[in-house]
Short mmCIF file of C-alpha atoms in Angstrom, two decimals:
data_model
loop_
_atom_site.label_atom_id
_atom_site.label_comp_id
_atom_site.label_asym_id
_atom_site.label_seq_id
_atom_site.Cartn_x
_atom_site.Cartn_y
_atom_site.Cartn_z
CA UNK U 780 141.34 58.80 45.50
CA UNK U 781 138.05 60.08 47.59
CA UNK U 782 135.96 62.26 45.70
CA UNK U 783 136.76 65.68 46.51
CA UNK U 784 133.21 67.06 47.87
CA UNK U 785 133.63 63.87 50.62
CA UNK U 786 137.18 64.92 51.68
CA UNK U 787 136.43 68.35 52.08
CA UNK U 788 133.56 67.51 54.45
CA UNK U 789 135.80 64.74 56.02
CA UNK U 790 138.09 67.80 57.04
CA UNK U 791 135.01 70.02 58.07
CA UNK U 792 133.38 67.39 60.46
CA UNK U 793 136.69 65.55 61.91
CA UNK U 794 139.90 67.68 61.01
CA UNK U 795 140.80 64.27 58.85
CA UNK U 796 144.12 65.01 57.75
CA UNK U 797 144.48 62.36 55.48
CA UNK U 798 141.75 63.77 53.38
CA UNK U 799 144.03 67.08 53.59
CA UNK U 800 146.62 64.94 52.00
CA UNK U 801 144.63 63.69 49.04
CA UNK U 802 143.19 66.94 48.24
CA UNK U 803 146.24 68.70 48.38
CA UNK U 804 147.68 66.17 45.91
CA UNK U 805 144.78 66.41 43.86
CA UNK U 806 144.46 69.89 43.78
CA UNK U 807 147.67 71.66 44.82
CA UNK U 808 149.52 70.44 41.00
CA UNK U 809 146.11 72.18 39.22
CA UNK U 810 146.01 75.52 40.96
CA UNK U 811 150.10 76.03 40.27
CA UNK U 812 149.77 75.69 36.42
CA UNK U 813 146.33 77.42 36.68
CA UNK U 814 147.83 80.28 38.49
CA UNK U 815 151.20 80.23 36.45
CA UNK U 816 148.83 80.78 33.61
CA UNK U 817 147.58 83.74 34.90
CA UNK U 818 150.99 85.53 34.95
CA UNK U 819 152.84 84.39 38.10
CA UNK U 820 156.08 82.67 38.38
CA UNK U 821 156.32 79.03 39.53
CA UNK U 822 157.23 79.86 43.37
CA UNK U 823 154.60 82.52 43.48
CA UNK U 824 151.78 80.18 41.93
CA UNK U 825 153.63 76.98 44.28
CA UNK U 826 152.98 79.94 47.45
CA UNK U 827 149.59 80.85 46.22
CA UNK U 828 148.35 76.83 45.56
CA UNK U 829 149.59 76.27 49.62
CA UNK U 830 147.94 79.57 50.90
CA UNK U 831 144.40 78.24 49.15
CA UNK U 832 144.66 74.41 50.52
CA UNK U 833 145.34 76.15 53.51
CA UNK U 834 142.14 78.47 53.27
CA UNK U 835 140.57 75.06 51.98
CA UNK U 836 141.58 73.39 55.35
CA UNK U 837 140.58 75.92 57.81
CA UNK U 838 137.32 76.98 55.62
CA UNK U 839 135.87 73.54 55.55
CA UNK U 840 132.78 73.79 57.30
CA UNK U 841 131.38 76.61 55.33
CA UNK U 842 131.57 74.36 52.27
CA UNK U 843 128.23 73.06 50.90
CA UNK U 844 128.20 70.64 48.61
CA UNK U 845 124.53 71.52 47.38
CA UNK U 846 125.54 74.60 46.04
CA UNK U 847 128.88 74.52 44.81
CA UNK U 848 130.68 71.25 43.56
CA UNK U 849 134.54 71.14 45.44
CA UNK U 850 136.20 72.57 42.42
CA UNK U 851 134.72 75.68 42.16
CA UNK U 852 134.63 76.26 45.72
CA UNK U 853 138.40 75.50 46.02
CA UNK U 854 138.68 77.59 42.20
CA UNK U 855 136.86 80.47 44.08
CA UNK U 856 138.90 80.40 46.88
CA UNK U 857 142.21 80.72 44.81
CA UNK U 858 140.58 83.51 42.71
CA UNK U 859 140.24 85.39 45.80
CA UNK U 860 143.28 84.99 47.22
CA UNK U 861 144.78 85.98 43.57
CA UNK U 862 142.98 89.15 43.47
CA UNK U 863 143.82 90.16 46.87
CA UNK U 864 147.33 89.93 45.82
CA UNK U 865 146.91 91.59 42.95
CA UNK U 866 145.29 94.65 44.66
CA UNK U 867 147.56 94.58 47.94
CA UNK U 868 144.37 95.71 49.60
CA UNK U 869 142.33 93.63 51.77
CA UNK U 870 138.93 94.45 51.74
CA UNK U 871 135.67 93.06 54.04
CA UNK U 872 133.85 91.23 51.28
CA UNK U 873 136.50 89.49 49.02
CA UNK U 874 135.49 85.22 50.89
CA UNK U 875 133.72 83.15 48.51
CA UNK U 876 131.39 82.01 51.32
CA UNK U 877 130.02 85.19 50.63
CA UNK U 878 129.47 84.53 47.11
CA UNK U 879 127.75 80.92 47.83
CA UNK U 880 125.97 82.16 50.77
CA UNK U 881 121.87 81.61 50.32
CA UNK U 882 120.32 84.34 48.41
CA UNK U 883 118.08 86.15 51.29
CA UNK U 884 115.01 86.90 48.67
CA UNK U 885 114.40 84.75 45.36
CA UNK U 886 113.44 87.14 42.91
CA UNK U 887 111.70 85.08 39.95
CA UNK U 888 113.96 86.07 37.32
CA UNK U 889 117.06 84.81 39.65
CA UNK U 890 118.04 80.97 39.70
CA UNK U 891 120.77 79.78 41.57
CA UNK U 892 123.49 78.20 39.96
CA UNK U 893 125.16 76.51 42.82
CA UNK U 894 124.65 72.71 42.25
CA UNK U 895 126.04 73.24 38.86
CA UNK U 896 129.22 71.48 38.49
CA UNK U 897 132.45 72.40 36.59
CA UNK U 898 132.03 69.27 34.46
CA UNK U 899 128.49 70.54 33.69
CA UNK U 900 129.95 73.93 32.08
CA UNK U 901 132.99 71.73 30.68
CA UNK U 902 129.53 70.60 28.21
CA UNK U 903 128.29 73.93 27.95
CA UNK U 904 131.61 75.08 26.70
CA UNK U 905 131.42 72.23 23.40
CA UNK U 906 128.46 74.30 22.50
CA UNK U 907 130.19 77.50 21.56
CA UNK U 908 131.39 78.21 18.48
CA UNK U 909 135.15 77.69 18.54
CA UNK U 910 135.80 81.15 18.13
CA UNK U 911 133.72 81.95 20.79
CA UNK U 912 135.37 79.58 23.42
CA UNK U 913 138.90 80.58 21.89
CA UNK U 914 137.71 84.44 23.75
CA UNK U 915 136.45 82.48 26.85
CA UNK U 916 139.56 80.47 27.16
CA UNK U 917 142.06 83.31 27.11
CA UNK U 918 139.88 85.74 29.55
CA UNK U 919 139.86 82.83 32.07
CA UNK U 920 143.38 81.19 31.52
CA UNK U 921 146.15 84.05 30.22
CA UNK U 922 146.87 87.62 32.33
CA UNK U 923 145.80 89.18 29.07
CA UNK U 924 143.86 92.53 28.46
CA UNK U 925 140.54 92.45 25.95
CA UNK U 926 143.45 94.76 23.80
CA UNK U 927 145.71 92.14 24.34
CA UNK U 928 143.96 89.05 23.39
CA UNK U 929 142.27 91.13 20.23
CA UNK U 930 146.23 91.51 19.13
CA UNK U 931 146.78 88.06 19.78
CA UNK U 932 143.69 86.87 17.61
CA UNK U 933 144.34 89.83 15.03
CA UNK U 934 140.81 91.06 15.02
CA UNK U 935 139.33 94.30 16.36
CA UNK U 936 138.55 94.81 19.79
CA UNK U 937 134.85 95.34 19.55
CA UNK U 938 134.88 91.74 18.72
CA UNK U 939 136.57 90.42 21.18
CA UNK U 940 134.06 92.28 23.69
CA UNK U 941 131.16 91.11 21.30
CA UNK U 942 132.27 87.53 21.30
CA UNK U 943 132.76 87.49 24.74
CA UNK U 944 129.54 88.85 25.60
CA UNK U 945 127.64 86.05 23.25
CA UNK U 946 129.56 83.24 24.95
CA UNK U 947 129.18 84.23 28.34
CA UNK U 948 124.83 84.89 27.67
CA UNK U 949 124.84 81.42 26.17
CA UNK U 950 126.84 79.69 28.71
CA UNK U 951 124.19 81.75 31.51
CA UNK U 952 120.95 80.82 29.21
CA UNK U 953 121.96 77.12 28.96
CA UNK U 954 123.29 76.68 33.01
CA UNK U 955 119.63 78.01 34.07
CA UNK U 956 117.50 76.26 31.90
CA UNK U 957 119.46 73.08 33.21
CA UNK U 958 118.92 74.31 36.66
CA UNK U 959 115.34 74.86 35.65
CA UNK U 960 115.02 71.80 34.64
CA UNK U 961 117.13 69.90 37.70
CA UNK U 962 114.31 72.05 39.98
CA UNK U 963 111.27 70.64 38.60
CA UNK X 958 114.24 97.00 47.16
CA UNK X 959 112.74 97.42 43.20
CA UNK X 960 114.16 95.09 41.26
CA UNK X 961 117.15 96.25 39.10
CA UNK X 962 116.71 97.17 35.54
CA UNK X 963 120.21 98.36 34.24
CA UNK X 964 122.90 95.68 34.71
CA UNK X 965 126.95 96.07 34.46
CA UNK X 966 128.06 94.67 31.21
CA UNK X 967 129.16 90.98 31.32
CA UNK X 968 133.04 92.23 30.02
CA UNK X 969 133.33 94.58 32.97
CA UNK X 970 132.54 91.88 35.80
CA UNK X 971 134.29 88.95 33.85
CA UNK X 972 137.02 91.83 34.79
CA UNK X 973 135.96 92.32 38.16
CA UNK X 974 136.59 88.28 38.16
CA UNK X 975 140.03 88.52 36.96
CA UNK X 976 141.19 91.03 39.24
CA UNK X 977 142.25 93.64 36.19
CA UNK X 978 139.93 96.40 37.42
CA UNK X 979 141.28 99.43 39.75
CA UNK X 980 140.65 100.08 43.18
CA UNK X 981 137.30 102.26 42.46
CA UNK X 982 135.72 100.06 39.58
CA UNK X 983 136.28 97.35 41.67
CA UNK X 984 134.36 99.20 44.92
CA UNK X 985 131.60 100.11 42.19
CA UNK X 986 131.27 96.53 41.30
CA UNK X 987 131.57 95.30 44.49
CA UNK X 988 128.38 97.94 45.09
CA UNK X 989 127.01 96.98 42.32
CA UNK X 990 126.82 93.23 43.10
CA UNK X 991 125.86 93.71 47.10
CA UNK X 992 122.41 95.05 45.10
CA UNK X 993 121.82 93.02 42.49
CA UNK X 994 121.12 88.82 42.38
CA UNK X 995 121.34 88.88 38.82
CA UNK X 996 124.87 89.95 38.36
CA UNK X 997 125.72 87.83 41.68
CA UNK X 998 124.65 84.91 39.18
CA UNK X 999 126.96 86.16 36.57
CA UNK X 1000 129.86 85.97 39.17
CA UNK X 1001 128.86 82.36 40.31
CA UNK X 1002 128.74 81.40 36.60
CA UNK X 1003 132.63 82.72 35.84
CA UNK X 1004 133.66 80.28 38.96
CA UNK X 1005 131.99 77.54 37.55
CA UNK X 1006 133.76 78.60 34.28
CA UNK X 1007 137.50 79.03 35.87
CA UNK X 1008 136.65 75.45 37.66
CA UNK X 1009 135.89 74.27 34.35
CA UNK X 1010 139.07 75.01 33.35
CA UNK X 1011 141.08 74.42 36.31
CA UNK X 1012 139.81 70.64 35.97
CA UNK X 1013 141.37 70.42 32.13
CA UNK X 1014 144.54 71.96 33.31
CA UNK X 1015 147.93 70.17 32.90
CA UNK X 1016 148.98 69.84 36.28
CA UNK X 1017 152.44 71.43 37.39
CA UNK X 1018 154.41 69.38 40.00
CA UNK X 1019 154.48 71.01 43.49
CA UNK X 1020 157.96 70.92 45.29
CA UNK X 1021 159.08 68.10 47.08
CA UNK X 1022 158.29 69.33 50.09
CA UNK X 1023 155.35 70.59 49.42
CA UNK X 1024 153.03 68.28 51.23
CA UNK X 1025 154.80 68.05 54.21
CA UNK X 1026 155.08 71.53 54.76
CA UNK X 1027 151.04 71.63 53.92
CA UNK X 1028 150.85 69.40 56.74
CA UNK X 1029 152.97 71.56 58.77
CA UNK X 1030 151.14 74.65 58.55
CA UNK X 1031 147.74 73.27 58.88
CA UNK X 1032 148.83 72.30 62.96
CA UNK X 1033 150.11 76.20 64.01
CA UNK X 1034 146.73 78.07 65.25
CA UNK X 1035 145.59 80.18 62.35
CA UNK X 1036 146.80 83.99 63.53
CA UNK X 1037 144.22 86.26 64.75
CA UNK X 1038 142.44 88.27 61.50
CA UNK X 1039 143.66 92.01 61.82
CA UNK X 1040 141.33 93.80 63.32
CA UNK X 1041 139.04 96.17 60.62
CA UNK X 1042 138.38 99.26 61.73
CA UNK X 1043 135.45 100.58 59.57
CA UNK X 1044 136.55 104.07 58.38
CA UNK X 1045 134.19 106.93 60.14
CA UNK X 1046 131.68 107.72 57.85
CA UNK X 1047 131.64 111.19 57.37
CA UNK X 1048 129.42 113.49 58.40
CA UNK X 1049 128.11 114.45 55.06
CA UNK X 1050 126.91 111.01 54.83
CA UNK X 1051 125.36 110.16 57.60
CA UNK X 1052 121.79 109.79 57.85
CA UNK X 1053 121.98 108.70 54.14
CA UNK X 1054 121.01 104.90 53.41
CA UNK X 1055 123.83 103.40 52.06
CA UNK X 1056 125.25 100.32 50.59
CA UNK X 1057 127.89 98.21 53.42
CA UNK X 1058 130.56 98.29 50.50
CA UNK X 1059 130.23 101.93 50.30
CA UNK X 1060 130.09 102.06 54.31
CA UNK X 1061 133.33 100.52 54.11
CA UNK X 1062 135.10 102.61 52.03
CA UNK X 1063 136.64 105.77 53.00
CA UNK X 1064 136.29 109.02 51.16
CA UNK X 1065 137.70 112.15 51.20
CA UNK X 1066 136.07 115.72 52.54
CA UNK X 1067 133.35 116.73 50.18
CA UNK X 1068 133.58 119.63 47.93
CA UNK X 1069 130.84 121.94 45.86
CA UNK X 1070 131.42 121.45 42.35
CA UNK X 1071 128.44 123.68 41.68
CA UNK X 1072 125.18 124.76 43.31
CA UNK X 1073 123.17 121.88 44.45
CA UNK X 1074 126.27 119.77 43.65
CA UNK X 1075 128.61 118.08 45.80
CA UNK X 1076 131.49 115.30 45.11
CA UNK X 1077 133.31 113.35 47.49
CA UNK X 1078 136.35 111.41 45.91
CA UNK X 1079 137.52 107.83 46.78
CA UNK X 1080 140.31 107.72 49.07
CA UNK X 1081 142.75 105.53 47.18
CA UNK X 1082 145.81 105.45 45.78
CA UNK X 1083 146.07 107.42 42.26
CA UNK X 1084 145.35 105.00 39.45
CA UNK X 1085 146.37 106.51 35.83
CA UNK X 1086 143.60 108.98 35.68
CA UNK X 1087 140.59 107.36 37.15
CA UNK X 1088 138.73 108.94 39.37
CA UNK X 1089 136.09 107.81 41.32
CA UNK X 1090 133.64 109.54 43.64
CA UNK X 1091 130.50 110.09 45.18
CA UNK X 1092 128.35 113.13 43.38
CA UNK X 1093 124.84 114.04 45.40
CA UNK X 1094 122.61 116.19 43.14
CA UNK X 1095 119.93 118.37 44.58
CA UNK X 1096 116.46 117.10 43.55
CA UNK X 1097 114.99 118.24 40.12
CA UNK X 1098 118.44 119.95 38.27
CA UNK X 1099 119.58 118.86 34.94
CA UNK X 1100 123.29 118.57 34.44
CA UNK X 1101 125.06 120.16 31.50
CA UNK X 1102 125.29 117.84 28.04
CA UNK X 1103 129.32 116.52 28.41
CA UNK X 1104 131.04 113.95 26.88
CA UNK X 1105 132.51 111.09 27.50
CA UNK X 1106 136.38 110.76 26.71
CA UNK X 1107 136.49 107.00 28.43
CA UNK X 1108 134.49 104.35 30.04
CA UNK X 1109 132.16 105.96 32.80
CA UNK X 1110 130.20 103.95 35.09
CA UNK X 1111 127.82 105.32 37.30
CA UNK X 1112 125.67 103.51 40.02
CA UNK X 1113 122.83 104.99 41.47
CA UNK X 1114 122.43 104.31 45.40
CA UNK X 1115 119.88 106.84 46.58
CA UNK X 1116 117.12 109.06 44.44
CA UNK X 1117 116.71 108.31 40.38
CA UNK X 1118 118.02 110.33 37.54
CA UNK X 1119 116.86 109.82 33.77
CA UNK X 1120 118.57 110.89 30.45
CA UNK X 1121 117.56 110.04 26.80
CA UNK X 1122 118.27 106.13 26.88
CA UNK X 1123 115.64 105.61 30.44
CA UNK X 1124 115.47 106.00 33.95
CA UNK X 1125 117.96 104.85 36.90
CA UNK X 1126 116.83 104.14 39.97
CA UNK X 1127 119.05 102.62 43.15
CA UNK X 1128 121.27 99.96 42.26
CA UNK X 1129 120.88 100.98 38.59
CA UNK X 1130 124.43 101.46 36.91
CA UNK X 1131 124.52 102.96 33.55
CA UNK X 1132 127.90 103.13 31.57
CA UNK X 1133 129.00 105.49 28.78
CA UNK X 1134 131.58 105.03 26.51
CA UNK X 1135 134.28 106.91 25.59
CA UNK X 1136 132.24 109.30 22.73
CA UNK X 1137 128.75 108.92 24.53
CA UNK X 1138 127.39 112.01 25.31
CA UNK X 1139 124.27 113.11 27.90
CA UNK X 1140 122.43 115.65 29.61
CA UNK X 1141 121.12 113.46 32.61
CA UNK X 1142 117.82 115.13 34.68
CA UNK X 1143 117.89 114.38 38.66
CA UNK X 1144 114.15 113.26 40.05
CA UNK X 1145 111.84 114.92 42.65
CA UNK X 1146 114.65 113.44 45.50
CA UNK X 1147 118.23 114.32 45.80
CA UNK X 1148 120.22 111.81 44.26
CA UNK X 1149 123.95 109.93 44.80
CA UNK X 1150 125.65 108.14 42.91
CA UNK X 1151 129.18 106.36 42.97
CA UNK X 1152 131.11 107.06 39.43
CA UNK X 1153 134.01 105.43 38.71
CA UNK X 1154 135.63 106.89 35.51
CA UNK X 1155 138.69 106.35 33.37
CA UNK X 1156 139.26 109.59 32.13
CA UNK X 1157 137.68 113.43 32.98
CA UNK X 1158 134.61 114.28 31.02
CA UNK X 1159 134.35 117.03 28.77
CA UNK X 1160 131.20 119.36 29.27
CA UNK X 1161 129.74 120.50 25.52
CA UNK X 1162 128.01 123.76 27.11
CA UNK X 1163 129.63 127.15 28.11
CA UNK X 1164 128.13 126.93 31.91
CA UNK X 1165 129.44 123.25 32.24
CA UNK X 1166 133.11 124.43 30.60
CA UNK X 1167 132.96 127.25 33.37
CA UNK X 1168 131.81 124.71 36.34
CA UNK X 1169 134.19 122.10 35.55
CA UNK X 1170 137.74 123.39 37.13
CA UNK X 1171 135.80 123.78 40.42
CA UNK X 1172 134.22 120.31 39.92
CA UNK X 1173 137.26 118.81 39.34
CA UNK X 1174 135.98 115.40 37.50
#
């Protein structure tokens, strides 16, 4: 197995299609359960997993490896594509190159979180408090309203929000001081 | 461009992420975002998080087939994008310097909702009873104390407006909940804002009770 950043740049520079082939194995099985997670059925997720790869294949060479590791670009992608369906609107600015472009000014309170990799946050998530990541889980994985996942976890809604809020500064406070840090 | 003081809350763009906001938040957002690096950040942080996540998953097996049609589809040329026609921006508008999100969108014939006041509602399908619309606000008047009856988020794009909590200026976006009342005063400049809102306010005064059948919000 090639290491997904190098396959996707295999496809941008040379149309490789074996490198199509090995990241659609590797990532075609994730993005189903991920997206049959999120409330669709198995041939909708299988339908929504193809149409990504495929935005994967033919969005190759706006990929850059120095800001965003291959999962989250691919994750992105498949995010978009999931919302679009949701909304049955298409609308100018939903690409992730977008997203991951360069940011034209720096402002000094900004840092870019690009090179960060999924595996990096994977860390970042052991330091919540396991109620905390149990509110972080379910916003990312289930189709579940803040109502919905306060009913699940019997407790009040206000804490769900509150939870979520402290999770999400942490995970921010701890991704930029490691980005500080990677800068110096 | 000052920098931006008044952030959307992390809950309401983790929403924005997951696709469970309606056609106006999300165009507010979306405004919100084109403005602001900070909250840009935020957005790059919840991909990292889903890609956290989509690593751990157990994997579900693709059909059969499902490589070799993969294969397939990546050989037929990729079909023209439909053209997009921007909507004509309407003449009330024009002139004003807007946001490209906001450019994009298209928005119904203006209306007076009072003196000095005009709204503009979001051409989109009806969503529960959200509404969401431009409001431009002549220089220097003070709006009627209302209240709010659900979440409220407004987004400043041109001018600055201040009530008892601070001061909004462009790409600001303030949010009341449902409960929250204020009596927000508009700056020297006209000012516009984009509100997206989840239910109708409800004005406290007599003039504001009188004003608000023709303002229609």
């Amino acid at each position: 197995m090639g290491v997904p950043e190098a396959l996707i740049l295999r496809i941008a520079e040379g149309r490789d299609r074996a490198a199509y082939a090995q990241l659609f194995s590797q990532y075609a099985p994730k993005l189903k359960a991920f997206m049959m997670g999120r409330g669709l059925t198995a041939i909708e997720a299988e339908d929504l997993a193809q149409d990504a790869l495929l935005n994967v294949w033919r969005k190759a060479s706006y990929f850059d490896p120095s800001k965003a590791s291959a999962t989250t670009w691919i994750y992105s992608i498949a995010r978009n594509l999931h919302i679009d369906g949701v909304r049955k609107q298409k609308r100018a600015q939903t690409l992730p190159e977008d997203l991951w472009a360069p940011e034209p000014e720096q402002a000094p309170d900004t840092h870019l979180i690009g090179v960060q990799d999924a595996k990096t946050i994977g860390v970042l998530m052991q330091t919540l408090s396991p109620e905390q990541r149990e509110v972080v889980r379910l916003s990312f994985f289930e189709d579940l309203s803040h109502g919905d996942i306060a009913q699940a976890l019997s407790i009040p809604l206000g804490t769900v929000k509150s939870r979520l809020r402290l999770a999400l500064l942490r995970l921010r406070a701890a991704f930029e001081t490691r980005a500080e840090s990677k800068s110096v | 461009m000052t920098s931006i003081n008044h952030h959307l809350d992390e809950v309401i763009l983790l929403d924005y992420h997951r696709g469970r906001l309606n056609a106006g938040q999300s165009l507010l957002v979306e405004t919100h975002l084109e403005m602001c690096p900070h909250c840009r950040t935020s957005l790059r942080l919840f991909d990292a998080i889903g890609a956290s996540m989509l690593e751990e998953v157990v994997p579900v097996d693709m059909a059969e087939d499902a490589l070799e049609l993969a294969l397939a589809r990546i050989e037929r040329p990729e079909e023209a994008p439909e053209p997009r026609v921007a909507p004509e921006l309407p003449a009330y508008l024009k002139g004003i310097d807007l946001p490209e999100s906001v450019r994009a969108a298209a928005f119904k014939p203006r209306y007076w909702g009072a003196p000095g006041v005009w709204m503009a509602h979001l051409d989109a399908p009806k969503d529960g009873r959200g509404l969401t619309y431009l409001m431009h606000v002549k220089g220097g008047m003070q709006m009627p104390v209302h209240d709010h009856q659900g979440l409220e988020m407004t987004l400043v794009l041109t001018g600055c407006f201040s009530d008892d909590r601070g001061a909004y200026h462009p790409g600001d976006c303030v949010s009341c909940e449902a409960g929250d009342h204020h009596s927000p005063l508009i700056a020297a400049d006209d000012c516009l804002c984009l509100i997206a809102a989840n239910a109708p306010i409800a004005p406290r005064t007599l003039l504001g009770k009188l004003l608000q059948p023709f303002a229609r919000i």
